[in-house]
PDB file of N, CA and C in Angstrom:
ATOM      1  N   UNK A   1      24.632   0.846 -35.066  1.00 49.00           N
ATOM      2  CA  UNK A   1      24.054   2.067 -34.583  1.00 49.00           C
ATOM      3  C   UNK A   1      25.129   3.161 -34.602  1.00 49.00           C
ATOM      4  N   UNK A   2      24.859   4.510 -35.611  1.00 55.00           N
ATOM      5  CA  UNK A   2      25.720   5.421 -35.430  1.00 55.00           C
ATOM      6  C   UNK A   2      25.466   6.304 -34.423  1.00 55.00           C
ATOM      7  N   UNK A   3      26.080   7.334 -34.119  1.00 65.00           N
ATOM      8  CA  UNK A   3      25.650   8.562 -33.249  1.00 65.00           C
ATOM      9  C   UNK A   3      25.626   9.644 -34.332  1.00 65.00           C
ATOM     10  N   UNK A   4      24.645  10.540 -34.117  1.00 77.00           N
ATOM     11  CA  UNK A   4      24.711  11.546 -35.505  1.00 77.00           C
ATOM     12  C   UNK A   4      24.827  13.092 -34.272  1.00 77.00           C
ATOM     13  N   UNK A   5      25.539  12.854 -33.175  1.00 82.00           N
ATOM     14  CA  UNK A   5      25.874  14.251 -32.398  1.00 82.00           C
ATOM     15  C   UNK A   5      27.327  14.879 -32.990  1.00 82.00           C
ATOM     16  N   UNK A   6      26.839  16.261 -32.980  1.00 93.00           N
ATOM     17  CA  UNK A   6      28.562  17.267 -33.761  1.00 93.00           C
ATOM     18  C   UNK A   6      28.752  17.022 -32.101  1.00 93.00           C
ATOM     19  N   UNK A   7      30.086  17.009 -32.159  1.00 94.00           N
ATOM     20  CA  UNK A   7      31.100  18.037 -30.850  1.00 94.00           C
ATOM     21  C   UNK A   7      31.737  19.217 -31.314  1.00 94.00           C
ATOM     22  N   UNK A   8      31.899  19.587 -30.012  1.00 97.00           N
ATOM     23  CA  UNK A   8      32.261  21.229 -30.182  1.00 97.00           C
ATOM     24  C   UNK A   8      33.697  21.370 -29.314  1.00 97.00           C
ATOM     25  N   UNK A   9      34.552  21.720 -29.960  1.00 96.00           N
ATOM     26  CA  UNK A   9      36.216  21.291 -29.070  1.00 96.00           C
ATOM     27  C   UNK A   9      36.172  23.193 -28.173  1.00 96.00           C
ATOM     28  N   UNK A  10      36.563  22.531 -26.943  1.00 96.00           N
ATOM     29  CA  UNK A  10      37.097  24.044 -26.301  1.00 96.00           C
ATOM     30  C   UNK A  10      38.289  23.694 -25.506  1.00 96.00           C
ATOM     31  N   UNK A  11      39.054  24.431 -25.730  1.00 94.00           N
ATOM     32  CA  UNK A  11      40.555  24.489 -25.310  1.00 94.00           C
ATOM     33  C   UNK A  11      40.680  25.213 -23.871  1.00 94.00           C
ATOM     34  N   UNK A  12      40.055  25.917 -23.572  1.00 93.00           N
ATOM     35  CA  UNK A  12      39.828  26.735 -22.130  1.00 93.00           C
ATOM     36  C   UNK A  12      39.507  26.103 -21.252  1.00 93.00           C
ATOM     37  N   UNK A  13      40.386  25.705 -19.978  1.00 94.00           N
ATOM     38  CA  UNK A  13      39.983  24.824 -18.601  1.00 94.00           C
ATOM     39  C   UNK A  13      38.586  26.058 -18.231  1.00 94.00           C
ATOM     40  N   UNK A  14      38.387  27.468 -18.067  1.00 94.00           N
ATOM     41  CA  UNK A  14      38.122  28.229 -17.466  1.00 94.00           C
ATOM     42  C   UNK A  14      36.309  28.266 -18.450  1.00 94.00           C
ATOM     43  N   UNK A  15      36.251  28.339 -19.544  1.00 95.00           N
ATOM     44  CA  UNK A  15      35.035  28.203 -20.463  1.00 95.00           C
ATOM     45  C   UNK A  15      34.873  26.811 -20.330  1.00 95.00           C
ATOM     46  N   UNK A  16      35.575  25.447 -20.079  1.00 97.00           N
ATOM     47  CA  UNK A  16      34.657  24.052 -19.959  1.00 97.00           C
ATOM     48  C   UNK A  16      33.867  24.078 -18.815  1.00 97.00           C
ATOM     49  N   UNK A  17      34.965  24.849 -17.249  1.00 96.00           N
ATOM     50  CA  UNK A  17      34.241  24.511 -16.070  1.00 96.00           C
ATOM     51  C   UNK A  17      33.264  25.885 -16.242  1.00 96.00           C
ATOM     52  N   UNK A  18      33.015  26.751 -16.696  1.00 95.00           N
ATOM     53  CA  UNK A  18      31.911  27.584 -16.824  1.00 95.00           C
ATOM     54  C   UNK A  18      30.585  26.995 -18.029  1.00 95.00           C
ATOM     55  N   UNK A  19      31.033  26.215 -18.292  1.00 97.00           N
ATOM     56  CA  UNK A  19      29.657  25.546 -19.333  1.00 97.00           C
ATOM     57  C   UNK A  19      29.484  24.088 -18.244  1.00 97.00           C
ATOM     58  N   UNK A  20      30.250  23.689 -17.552  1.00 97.00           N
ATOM     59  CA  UNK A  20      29.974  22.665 -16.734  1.00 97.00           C
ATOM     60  C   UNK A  20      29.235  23.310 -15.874  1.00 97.00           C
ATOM     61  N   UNK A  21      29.256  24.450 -15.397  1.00 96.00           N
ATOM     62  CA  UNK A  21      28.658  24.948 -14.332  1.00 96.00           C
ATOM     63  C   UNK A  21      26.866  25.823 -14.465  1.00 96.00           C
ATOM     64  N   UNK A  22      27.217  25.646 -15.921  1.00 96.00           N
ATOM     65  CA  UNK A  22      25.558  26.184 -16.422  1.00 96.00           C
ATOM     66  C   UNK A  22      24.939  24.771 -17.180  1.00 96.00           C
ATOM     67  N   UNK A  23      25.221  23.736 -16.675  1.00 97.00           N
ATOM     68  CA  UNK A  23      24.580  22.295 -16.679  1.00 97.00           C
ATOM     69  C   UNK A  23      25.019  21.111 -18.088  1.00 97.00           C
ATOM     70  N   UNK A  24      26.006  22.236 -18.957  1.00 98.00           N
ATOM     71  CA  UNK A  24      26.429  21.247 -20.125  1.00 98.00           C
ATOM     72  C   UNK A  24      27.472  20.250 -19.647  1.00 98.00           C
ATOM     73  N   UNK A  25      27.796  18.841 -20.373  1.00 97.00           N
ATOM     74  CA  UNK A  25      28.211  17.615 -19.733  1.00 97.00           C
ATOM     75  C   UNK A  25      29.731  17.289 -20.863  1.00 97.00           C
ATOM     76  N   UNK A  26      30.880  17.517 -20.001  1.00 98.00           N
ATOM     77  CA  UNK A  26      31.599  17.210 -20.690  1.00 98.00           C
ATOM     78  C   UNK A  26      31.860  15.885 -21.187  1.00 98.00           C
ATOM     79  N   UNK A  27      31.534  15.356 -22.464  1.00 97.00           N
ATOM     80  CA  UNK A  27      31.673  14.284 -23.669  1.00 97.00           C
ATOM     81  C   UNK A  27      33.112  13.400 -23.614  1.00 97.00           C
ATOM     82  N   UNK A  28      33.844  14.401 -23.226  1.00 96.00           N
ATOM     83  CA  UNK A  28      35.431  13.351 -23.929  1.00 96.00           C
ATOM     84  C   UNK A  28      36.018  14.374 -23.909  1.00 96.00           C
ATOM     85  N   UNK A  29      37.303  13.834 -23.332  1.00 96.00           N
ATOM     86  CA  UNK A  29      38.336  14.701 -22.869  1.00 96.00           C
ATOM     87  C   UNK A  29      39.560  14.400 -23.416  1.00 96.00           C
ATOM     88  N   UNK A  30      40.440  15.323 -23.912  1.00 95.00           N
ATOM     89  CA  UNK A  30      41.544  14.523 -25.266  1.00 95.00           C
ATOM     90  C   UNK A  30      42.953  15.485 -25.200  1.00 95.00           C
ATOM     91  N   UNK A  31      44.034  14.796 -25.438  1.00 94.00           N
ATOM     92  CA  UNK A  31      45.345  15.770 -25.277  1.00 94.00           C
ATOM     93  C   UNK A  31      44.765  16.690 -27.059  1.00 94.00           C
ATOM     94  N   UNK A  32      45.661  17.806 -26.613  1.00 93.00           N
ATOM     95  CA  UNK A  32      45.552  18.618 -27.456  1.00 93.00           C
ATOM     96  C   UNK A  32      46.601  18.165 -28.771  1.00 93.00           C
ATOM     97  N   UNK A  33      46.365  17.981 -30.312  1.00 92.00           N
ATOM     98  CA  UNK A  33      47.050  17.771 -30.620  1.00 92.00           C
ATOM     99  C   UNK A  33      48.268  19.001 -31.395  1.00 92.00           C
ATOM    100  N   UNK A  34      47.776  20.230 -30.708  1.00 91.00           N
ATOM    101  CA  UNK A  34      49.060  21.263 -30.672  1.00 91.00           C
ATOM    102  C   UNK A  34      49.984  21.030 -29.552  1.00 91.00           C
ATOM    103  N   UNK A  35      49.633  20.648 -28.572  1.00 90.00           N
ATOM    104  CA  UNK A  35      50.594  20.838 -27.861  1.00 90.00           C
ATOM    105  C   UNK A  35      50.054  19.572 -26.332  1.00 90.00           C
ATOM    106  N   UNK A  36      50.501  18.820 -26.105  1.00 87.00           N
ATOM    107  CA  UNK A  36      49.903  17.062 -25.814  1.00 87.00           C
ATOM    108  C   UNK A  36      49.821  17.610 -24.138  1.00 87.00           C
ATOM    109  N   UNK A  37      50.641  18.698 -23.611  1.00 91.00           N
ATOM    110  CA  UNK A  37      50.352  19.104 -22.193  1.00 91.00           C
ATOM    111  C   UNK A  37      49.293  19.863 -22.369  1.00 91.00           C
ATOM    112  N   UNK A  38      48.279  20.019 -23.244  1.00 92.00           N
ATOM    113  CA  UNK A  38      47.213  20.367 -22.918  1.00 92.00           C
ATOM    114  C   UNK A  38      46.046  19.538 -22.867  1.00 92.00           C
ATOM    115  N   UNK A  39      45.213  19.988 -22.365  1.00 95.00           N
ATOM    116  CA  UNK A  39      44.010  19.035 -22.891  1.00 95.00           C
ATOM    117  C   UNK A  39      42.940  19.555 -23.548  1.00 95.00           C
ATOM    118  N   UNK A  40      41.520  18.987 -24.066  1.00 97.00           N
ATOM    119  CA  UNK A  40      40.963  19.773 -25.237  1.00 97.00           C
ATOM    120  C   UNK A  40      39.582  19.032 -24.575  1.00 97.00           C
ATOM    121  N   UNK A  41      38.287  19.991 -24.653  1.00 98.00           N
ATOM    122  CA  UNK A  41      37.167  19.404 -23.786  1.00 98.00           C
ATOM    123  C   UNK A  41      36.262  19.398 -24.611  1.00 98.00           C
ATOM    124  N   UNK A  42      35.851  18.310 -25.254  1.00 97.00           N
ATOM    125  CA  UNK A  42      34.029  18.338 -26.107  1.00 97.00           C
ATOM    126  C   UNK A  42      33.085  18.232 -25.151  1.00 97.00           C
ATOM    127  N   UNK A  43      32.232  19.368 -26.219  1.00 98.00           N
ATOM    128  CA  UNK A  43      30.879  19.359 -25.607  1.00 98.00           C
ATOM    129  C   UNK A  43      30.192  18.850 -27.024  1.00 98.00           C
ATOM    130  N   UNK A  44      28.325  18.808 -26.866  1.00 97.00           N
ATOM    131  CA  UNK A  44      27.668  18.506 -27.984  1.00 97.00           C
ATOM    132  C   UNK A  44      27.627  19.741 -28.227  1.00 97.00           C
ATOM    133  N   UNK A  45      27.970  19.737 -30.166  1.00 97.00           N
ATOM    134  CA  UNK A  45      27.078  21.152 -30.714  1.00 97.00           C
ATOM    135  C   UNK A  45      25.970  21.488 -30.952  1.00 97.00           C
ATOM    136  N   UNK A  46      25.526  21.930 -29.544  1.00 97.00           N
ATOM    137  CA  UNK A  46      24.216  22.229 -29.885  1.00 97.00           C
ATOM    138  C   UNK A  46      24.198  24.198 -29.894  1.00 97.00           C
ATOM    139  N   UNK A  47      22.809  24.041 -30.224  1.00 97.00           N
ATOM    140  CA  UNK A  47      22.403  26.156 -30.189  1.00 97.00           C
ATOM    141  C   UNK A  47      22.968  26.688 -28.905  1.00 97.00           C
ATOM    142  N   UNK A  48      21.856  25.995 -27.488  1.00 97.00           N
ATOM    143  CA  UNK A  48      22.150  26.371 -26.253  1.00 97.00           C
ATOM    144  C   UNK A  48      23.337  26.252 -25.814  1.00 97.00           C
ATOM    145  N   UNK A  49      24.336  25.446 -26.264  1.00 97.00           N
ATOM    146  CA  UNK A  49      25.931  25.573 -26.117  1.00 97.00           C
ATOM    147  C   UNK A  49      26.362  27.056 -26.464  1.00 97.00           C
ATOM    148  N   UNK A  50      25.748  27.201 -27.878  1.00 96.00           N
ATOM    149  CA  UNK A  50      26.798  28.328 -28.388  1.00 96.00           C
ATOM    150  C   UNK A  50      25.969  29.625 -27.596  1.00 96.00           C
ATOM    151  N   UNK A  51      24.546  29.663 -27.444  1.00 95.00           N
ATOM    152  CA  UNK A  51      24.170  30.766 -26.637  1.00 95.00           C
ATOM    153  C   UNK A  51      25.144  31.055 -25.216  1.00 95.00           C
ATOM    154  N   UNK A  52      25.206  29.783 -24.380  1.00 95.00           N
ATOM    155  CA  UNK A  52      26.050  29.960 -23.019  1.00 95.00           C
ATOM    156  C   UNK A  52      26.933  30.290 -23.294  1.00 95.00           C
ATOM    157  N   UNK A  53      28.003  29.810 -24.422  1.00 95.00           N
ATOM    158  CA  UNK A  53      29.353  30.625 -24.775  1.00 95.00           C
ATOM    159  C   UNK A  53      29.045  32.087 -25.059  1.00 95.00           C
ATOM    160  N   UNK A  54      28.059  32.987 -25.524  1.00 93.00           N
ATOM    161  CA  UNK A  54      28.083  33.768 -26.105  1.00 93.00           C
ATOM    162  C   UNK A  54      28.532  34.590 -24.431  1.00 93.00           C
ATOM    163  N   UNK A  55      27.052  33.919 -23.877  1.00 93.00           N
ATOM    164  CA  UNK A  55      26.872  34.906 -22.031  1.00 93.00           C
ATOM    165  C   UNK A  55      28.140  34.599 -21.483  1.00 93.00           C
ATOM    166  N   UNK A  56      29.501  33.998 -21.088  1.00 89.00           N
ATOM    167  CA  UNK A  56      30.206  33.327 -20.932  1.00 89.00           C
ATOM    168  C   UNK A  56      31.178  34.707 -21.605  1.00 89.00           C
ATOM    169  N   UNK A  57      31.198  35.242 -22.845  1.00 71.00           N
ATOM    170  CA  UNK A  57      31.807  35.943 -23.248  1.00 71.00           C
ATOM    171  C   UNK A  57      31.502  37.337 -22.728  1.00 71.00           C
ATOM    172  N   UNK A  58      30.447  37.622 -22.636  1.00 71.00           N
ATOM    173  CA  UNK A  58      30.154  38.904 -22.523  1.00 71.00           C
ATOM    174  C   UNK A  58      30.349  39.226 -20.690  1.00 71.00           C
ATOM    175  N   UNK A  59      30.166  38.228 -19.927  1.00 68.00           N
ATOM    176  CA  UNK A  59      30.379  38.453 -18.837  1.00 68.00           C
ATOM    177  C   UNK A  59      32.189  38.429 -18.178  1.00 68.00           C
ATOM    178  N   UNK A  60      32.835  38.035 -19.021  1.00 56.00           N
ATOM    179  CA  UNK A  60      34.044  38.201 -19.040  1.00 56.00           C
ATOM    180  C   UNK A  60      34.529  39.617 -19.202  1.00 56.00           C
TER     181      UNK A  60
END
């Protein structure tokens, strides 16, 4: 059984817990491989992801 879900990488502690907070579920959580003191947060790529990022932007 494969999984046929994209992820969507976001590097921002501040945009994961604001998509956590409009009900998307963080997937897997991974050191960054620019720089390993970071960390890097998937979500699924979906539409309604990239819509909340959009509101997420504009309300910034």
């Amino acid at each position: 059984m494969t999984s046929d879900k994209r992820f969507y990488m976001i590097q921002s502690l501040s945009m994961a817990n604001w998509l956590c907070s409009q009900g998307h579920k963080i997937l897997k959580v991974e050191d960054s491989t620019k720089n390993p003191d970071f960390k890097v947060f998937l979500f699924e790529d979906t539409a309604k992801l990239h819509k909340t990022m959009a509101l997420f932007r504009r309300e910034a």
